[in-house]
XYZ file of C-alpha atoms in Angstrom:
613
model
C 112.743 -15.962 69.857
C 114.730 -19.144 69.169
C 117.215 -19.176 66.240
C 115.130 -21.991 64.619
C 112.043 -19.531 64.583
C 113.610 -16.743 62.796
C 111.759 -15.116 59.505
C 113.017 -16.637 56.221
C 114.471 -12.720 55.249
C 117.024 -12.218 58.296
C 118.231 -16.533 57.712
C 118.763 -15.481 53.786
C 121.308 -12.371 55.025
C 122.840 -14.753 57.756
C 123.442 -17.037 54.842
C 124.783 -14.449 52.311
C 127.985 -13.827 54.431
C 128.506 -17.651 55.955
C 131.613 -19.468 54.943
C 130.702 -22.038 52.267
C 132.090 -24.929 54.750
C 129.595 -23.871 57.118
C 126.549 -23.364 55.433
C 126.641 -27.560 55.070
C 126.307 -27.657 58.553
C 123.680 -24.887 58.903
C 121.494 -27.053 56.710
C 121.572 -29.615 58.903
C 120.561 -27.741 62.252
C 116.813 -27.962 61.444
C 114.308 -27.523 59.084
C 113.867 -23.906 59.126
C 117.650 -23.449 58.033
C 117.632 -26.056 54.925
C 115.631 -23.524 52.441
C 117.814 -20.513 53.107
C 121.389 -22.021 53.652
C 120.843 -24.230 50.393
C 119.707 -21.601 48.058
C 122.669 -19.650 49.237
C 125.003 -22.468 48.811
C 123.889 -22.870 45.048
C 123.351 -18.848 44.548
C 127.392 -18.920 44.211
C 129.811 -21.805 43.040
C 133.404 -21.674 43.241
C 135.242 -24.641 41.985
C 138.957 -25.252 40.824
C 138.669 -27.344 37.465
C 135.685 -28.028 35.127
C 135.858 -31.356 36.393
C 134.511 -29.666 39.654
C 131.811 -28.597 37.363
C 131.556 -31.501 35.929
C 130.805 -33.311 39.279
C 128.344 -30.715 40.310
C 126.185 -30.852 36.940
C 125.832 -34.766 37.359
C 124.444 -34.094 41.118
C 121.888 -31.742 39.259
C 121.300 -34.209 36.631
C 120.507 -36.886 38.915
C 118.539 -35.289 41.448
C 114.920 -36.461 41.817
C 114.290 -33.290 43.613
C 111.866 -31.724 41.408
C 110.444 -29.396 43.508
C 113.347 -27.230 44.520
C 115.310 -26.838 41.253
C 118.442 -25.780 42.642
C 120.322 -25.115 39.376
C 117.861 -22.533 38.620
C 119.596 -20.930 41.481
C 122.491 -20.292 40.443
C 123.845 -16.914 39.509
C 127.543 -16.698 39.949
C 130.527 -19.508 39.122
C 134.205 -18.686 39.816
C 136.822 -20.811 39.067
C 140.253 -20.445 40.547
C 142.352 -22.738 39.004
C 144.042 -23.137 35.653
C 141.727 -23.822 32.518
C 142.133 -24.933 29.043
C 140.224 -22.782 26.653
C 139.942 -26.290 24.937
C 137.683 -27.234 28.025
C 135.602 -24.014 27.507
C 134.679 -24.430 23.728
C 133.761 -28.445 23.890
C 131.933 -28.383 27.247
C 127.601 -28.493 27.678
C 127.977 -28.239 31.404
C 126.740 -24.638 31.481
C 123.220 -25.809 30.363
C 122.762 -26.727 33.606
C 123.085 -23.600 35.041
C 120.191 -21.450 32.859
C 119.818 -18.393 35.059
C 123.819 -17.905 35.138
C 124.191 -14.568 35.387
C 128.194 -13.801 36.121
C 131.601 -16.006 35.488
C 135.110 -15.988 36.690
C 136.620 -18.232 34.082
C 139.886 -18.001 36.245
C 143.406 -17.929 34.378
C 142.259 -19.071 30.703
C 145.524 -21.204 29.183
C 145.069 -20.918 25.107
C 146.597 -23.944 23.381
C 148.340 -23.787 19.994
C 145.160 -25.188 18.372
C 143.526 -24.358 14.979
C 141.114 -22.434 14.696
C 138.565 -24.387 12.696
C 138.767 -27.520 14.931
C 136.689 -26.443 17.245
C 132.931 -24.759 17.006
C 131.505 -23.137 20.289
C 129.099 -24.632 22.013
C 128.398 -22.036 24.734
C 124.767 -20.100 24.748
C 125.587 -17.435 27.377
C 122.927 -14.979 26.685
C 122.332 -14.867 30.446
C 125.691 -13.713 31.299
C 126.160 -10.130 32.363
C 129.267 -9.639 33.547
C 132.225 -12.002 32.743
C 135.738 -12.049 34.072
C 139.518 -13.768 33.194
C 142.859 -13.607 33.488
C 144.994 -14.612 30.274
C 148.261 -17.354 30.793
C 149.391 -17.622 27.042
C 151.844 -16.505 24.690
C 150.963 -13.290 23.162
C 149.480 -14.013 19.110
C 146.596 -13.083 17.492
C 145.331 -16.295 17.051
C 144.447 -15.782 21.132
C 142.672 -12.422 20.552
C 140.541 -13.920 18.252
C 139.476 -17.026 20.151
C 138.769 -14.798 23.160
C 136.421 -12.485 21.229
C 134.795 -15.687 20.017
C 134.109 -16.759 23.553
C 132.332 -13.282 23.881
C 130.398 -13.709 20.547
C 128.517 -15.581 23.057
C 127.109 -13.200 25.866
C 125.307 -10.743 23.722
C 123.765 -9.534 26.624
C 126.899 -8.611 28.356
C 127.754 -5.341 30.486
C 130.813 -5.926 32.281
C 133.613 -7.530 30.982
C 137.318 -7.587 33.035
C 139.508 -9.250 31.199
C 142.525 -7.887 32.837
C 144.604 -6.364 33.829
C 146.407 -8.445 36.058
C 149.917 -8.694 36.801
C 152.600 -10.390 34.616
C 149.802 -11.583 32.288
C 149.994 -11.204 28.401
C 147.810 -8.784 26.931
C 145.143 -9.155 24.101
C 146.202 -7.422 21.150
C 143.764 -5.613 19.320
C 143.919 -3.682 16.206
C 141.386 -0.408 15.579
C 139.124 -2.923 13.598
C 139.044 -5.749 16.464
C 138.628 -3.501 18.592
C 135.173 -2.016 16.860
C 134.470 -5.913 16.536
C 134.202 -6.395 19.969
C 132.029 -3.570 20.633
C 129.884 -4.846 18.118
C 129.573 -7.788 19.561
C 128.958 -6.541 22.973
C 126.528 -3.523 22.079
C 125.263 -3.830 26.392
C 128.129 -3.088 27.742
C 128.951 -0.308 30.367
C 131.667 -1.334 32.350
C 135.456 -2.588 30.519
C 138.282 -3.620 32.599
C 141.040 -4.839 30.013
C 145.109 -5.762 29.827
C 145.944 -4.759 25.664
C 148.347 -4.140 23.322
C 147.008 -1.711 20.477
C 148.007 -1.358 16.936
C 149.277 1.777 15.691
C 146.311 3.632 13.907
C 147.630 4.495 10.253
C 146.645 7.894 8.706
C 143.371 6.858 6.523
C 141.963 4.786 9.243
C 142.510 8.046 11.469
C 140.496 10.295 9.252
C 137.594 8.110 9.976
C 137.263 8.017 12.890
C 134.239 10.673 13.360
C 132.186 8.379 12.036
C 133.107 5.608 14.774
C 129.494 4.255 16.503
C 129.816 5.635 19.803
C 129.475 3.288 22.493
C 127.069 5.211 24.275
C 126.261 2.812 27.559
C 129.858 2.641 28.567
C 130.746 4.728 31.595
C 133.636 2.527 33.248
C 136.831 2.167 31.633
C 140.059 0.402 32.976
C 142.546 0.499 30.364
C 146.420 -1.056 30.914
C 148.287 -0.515 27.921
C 151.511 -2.343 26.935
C 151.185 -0.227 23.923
C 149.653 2.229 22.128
C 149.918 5.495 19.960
C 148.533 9.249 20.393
C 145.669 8.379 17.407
C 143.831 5.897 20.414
C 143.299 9.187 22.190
C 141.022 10.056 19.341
C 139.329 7.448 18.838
C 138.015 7.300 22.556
C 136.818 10.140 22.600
C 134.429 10.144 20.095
C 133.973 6.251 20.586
C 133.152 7.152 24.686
C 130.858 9.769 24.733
C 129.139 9.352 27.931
C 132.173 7.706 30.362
C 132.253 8.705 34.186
C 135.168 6.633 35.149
C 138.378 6.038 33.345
C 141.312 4.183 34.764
C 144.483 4.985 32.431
C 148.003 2.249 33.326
C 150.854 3.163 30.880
C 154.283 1.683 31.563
C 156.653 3.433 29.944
C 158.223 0.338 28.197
C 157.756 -3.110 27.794
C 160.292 -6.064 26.015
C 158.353 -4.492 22.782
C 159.965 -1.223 23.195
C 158.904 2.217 24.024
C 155.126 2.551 24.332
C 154.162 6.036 23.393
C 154.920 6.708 19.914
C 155.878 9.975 18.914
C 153.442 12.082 16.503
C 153.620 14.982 14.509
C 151.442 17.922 13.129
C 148.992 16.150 11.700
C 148.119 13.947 15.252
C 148.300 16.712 17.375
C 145.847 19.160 15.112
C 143.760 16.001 14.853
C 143.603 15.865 19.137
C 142.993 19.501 19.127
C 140.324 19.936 16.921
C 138.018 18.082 19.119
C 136.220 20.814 21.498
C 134.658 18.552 23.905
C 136.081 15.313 25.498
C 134.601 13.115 27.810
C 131.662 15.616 28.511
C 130.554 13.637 31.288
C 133.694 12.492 32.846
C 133.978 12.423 36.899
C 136.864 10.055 38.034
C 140.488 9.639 36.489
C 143.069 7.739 38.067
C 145.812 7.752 35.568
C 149.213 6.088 36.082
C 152.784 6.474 34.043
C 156.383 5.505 34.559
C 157.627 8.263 32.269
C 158.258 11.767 33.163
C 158.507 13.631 29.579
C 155.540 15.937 28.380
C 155.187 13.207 25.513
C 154.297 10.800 28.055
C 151.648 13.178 29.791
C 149.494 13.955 25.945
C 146.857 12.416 27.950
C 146.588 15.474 30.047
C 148.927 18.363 28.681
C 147.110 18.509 24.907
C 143.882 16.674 25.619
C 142.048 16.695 28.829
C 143.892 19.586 30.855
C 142.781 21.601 27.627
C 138.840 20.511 27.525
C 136.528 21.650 30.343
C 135.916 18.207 31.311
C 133.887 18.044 34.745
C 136.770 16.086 36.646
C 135.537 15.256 40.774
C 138.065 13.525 41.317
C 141.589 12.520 39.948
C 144.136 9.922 41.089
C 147.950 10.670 39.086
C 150.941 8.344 39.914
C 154.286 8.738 38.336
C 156.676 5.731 38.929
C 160.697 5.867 37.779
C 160.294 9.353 37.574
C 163.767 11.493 36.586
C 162.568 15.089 36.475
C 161.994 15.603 40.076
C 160.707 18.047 42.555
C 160.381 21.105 39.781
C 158.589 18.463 37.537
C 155.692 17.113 40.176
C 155.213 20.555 41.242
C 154.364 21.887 38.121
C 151.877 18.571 37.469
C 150.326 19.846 40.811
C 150.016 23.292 39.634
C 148.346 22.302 36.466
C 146.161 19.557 37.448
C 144.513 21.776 40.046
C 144.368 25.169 37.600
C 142.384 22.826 35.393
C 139.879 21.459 37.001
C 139.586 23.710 39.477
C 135.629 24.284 39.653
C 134.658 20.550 39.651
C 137.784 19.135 41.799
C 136.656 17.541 44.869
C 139.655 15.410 45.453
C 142.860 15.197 44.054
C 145.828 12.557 44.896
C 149.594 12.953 43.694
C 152.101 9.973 44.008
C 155.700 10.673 43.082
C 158.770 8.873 43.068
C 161.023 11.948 44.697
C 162.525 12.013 47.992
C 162.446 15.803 49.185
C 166.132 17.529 48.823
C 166.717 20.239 51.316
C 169.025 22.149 49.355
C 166.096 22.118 46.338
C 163.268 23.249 48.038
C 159.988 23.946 45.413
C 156.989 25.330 46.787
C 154.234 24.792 43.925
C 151.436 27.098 43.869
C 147.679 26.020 45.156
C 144.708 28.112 43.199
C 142.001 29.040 45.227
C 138.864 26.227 45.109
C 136.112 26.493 47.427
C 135.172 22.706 46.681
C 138.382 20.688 47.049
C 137.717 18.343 49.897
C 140.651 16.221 49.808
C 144.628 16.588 48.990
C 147.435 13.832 48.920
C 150.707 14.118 48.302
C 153.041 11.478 48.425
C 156.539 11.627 47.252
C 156.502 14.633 45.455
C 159.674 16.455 47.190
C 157.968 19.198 47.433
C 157.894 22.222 50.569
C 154.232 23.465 51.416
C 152.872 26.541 53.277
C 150.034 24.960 55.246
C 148.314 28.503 56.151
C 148.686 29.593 52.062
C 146.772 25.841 51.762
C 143.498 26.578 53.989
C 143.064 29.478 52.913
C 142.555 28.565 49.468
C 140.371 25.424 50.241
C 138.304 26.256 53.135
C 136.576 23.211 52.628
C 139.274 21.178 52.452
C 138.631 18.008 55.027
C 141.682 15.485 54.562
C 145.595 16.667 53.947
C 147.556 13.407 53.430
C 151.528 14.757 52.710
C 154.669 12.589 52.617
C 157.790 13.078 52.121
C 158.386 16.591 52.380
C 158.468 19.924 54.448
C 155.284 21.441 56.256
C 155.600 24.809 57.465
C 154.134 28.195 57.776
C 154.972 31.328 55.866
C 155.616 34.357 57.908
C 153.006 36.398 56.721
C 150.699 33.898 58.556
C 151.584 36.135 61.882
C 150.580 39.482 59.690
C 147.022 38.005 58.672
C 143.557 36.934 60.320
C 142.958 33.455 60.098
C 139.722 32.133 59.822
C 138.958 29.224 61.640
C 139.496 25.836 59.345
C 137.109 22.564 59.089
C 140.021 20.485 58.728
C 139.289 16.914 60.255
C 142.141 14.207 58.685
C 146.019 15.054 58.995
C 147.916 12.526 57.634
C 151.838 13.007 57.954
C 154.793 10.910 56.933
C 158.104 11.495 56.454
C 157.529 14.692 56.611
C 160.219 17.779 58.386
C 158.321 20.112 60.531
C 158.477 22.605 63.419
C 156.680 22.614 66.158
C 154.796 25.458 66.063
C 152.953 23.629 62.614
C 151.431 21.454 65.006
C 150.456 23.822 67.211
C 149.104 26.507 64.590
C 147.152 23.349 62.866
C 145.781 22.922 66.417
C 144.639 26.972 66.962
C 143.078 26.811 63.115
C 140.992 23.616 62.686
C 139.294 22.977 66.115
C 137.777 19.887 63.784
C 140.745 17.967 63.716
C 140.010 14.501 64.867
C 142.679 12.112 63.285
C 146.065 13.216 63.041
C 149.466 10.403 62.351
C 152.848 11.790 62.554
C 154.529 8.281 61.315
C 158.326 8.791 60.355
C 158.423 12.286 60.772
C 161.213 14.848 62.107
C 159.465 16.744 64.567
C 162.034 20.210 65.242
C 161.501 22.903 68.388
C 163.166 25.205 70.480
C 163.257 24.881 74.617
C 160.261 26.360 75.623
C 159.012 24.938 79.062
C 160.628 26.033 82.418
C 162.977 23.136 82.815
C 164.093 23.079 79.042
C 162.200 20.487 77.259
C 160.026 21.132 74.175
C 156.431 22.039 74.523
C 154.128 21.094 71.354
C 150.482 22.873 72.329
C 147.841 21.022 70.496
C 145.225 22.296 73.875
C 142.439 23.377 71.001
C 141.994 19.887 69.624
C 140.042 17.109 70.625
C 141.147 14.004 68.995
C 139.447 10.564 67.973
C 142.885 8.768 67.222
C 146.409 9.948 67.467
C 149.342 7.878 66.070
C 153.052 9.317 66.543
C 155.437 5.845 66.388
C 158.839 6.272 64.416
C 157.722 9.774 64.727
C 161.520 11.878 66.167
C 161.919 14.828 67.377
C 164.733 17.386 67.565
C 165.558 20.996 69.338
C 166.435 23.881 67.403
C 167.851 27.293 67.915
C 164.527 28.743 67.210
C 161.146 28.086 65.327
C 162.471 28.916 62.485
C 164.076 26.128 62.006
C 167.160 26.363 58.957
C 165.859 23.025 57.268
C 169.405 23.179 55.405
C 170.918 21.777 58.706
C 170.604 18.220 59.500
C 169.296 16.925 62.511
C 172.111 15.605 64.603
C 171.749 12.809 66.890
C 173.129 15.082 69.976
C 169.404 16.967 69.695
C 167.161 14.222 69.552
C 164.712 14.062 72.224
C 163.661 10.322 73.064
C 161.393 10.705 76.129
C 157.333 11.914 75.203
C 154.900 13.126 77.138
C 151.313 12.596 76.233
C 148.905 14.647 78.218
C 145.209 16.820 78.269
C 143.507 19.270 79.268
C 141.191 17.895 82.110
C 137.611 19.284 81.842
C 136.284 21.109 78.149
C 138.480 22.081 75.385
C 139.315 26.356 75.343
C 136.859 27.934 73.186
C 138.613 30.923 73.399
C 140.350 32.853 70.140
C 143.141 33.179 72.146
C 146.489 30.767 70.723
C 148.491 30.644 73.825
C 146.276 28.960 77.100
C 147.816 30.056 80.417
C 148.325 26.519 82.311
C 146.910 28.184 85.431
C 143.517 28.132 83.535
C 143.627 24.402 83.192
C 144.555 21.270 85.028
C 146.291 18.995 83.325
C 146.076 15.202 83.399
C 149.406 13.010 82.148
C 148.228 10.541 80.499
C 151.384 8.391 79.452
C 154.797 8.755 78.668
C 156.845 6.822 75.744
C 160.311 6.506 75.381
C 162.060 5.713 71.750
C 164.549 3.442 71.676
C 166.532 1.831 69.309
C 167.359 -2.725 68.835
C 170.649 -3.831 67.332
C 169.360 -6.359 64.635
C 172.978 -6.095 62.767
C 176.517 -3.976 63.156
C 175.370 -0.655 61.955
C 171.549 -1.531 61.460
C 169.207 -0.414 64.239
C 165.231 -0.226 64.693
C 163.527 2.525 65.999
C 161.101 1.432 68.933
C 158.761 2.934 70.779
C 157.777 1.728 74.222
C 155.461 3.200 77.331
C 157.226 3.477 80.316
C 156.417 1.624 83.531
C 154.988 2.950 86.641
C 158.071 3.145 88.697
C 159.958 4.327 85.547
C 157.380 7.167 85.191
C 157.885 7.856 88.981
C 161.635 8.201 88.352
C 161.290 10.179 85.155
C 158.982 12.656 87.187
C 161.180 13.572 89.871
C 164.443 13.524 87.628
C 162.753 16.583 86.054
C 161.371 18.248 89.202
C 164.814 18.238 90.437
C 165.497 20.849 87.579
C 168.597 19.057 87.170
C 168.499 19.146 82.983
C 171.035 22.090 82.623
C 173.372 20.786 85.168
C 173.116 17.276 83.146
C 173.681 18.512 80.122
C 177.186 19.821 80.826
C 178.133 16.098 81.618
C 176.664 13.939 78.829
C 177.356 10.372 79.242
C 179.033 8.544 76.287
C 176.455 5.707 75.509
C 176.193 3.891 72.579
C 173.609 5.681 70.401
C 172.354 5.018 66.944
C 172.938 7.393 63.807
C 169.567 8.980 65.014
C 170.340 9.698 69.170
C 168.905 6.168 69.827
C 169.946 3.972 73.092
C 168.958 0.399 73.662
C 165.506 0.549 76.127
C 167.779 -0.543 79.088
C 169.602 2.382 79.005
C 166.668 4.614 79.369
C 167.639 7.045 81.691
C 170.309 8.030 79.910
C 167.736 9.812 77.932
C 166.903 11.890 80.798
C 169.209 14.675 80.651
C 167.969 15.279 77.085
C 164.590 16.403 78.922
C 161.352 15.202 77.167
C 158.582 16.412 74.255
C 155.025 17.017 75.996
C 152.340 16.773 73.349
C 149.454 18.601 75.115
C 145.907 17.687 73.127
C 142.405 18.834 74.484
C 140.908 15.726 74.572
C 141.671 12.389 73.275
C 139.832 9.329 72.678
C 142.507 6.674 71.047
C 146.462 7.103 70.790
């Protein structure tokens, strides 16, 4: 079948994802391609200015085409320029345009106009989802002519009007706010950038009797401020929401955000028994670290039994540290615990060695996915599968990974564990290697910037990390450094120093099927083993006293010479006589220097299989 003689359907999805500048040219190859490339071309305009617009609706106007209406085709226009809401209010060149269903009125610039100069003359009742981005100084006079603009898509059910960075909210008192959901009575998705009026007393007992918005379920609220009282009024204005995205900085050139409340606001919060009743996703963000900040959670939706899947919390500028996040961890997962599916903490705490905390992880037999970034936190990883056996992904940074010694004094059942995601991270050996016994799953596994410890443990001295059980899809390990120790259990309290870094890296396999066998330590006289590269890290001068860590794969004849080096045996002898090379803070020599690495012996990282590394 020639291109020219394929059905209308499969030329409608080529056009769909064509460039715009190519689709002209696709309507010129031949006259099966003009119907399908055209009505895509019109389906979606972007243009810069309303003059672009302007252009387009006089093509339309003039057209003698009657037959193939192409306005009519038109669903989406997206501006990316700069626009004058002046432009908006006194332009008719959306009559063009009938079945218009969405708009991207780009950045909308508000001019210090009055307000009874101009009279809309948009008729949007086609619109259903609208989007902008605000560049104006904040006044209410802005607010207002916005909401006018939305008087005008009754029909509307998904408005983002922010938020976007460095842009100036809308600010919206508790009766402007009603306004707009009066105006908008469709709606089910709300993406918006605002600035809220405190809620006084009498307006607060009231409240019950707000008209529920009962088709939202999407709600993406950044706040540049608000008070404890909005809390309440949610949740009995959003019965039925799903999704709620919650930004709150913790101060803006206005001042502190979260206002403080008394008796009266916080018996108000608690007498409501059920919030969000139908609530799945939070992602909730805050730059403060004080339980005042955290009313969201700590005295309104940690209390209710809301039905949480899954729940995304960030804390940014954070000062309480390590004991702080791992409480939050504690009692995000205590309270949602038969719902959870997947749960993501971001803090803003490098780990301390000398301040090790070791939150506690309730048993769920649902939670499918953990990250932890930046938390400072130390975690048992055989106290973690066992409490979520059907836990699939572990993403951890910044901290320590290890296993508790009552691991050895237990049966452990085998895990389904398929995602290890590692950075920054301190570990021993043995983690790796344990991981590797326990979830014969594991198919993805990235070690990036992590402190890798062990003890000697092959015949001529180097360190032997047994990962023989898994079989992996992709393997990363770059900026990844590893260390000897004494013994696996490593004293995290001592620094790595850069006379026990080990530069040189074996990769290698089993050759034939992984070991199915419940035994942890595989006999290498059971298996052949196949080399299948080695790496060396190495360090670049860039300035005095700054150096990169690189990673390279040795050459042929530099593998060759690396081989026999450590046939020879000659590592102990070696090691008595250390050369003095230039090294970085971290053991590091320039890639020339290479062999200089040798007597240092190398890491073999032993997998079952392996598909990508």
């Amino acid at each position: 079948m020639s291109a020219s003689d394929l059905p209308f359907e499969i030329l409608s999805n080529i056009a769909r994802f064509t460039p715009t500048s190519d689709k002209c040219c696709c309507i010129l190859a031949c006259k099966a391609w003009k119907i399908p490339f055209q009505e895509s071309l019109w389906r979606k305009i972007q243009v810069y200015s309303m003059k672009e617009l302007e252009n387009i609706s006089d093509i339309i106007n003039s057209s003698t085409n009657k037959t193939m209406p192409f306005n009519l085709m038109t669903t989406d226009i997206r501006f990316t320029g700069i626009i004058n809401f002046t432009g908006w209010q006194k332009n008719n060149v959306f009559q063009a345009f009938p079945n218009l269903e969405y708009i991207d009125m780009g950045s909308l610039f508000f001019s210090e106009i009055k307000m009874d100069e101009i009279k809309s003359n948009l008729e949007w009742s086609s619109i259903t989802k609208l989007k902008t981005k605000f560049k104006h100084t904040r006044s209410r006079n802005s607010t207002i002519k916005m909401l006018g603009i939305l008087r005008s898509t009754p029909n509307l059910r998904v408005l983002d009007i922010g938020p976007h960075y460095r842009r100036v909210p809308l600010e919206l008192s508790l009766q402007l706010y009603n306004n707009l959901h009066n105006m908008l009575p469709s709606l089910t998705s709300m993406a918006a950038n605002l600035a809220l009026d405190d809620i006084n007393r009498r307006d607060a007992r009231k409240i019950r009797k707000t008209e529920p918005a009962l088709h939202l379920t999407s709600l993406y609220l950044h706040l540049t401020s608000w008070d404890s009282m909005w809390l309440y009024y949610f949740a009995y204005k959003y019965p039925n929401l799903r999704t709620l995205k919650w930004r709150a900085p913790c101060q803006t050139e206005r001042g502190v955000i979260i206002k403080e409340y008394g008796e009266e606001e916080v018996s108000l919060l608690r007498s409501i028994k059920k919030v969000f009743p139908s609530l799945e996703s939070l992602d909730f963000y805050t730059e403060e670290t004080t339980e005042l900040s955290h009313a969201i959670l700590w005295e309104f939706i940690c209390r209710s039994s809301v039905p949480l899947k899954t729940l995304h919390y960030k804390l940014k500028f954070g000062a309480s540290g390590a004991i702080f996040l791992g409480t939050v961890i504690r009692r995000l997962l205590q309270s949602f615990i038969k719902t959870l599916e997947r749960i993501s903490v971001i803090g803003d705490f490098c780990f301390e060695k000398d301040n090790i905390v070791e939150p506690e992880f309730p048993f769920s037999a649902r939670l499918v996915s953990i990250e932890i970034k930046d938390c400072g936190i130390s975690i048992a990883l055989d106290n973690l599968l066992d409490n979520y056996p059907a836990l699939l992904q572990l993403t951890f940074y910044n901290g320590q990974l290890y296993i508790s010694p009552e691991a050895a004094l237990r049966e452990s059942r085998q895990h389904g564990l398929k995602l290890l995601n590692l950075n920054s991270i301190e570990a021993n050996a043995s983690v790796l290697s344990y991981t590797s016994f326990r979830c014969r799953n594991l198919q993805y596994m990235d070690l990036g910037h992590s402190e890798i410890h062990g003890s000697s443990s092959t015949e001529n001295g180097s360190l032997y990390i047994d990962m023989s059980y898994t079989s992996f899809k992709s393997l990363k390990f770059s900026d990844a450094m590893f260390y000897y120790s004494n013994d696996d259990d490593y004293n995290y309290d001592d620094d790595p120093s850069k006379n026990t870094a080990i530069n040189l890296v074996l990769l290698s396999r089993l050759a034939g099927n992984c070991p199915a066998t419940g035994k942890q330590d595989i006999k290498k006289s059971e298996y052949s083993v196949e080399h299948l590269a080695w790496y060396h890290f190495y360090c670049e001068l860039e300035y005095v006293f700054d150096f990169t860590l690189k990673i390279r794969k040795l050459s042929e004849q530099e593998v060759i010479s690396a081989v026999d080096y450590f046939k020879e045996s000659q590592l102990k002898k070696d090691r008595e006589n250390i050369s003095e090379v230039e090294r970085s803070g971290f053991g590091l020599v320039d890639k020339d220097y290479w062999k200089e690495d040798l007597c240092r012996g190398y890491v073999e990282l032993r997998c079952g299989h392996i598909a990508k590394y």
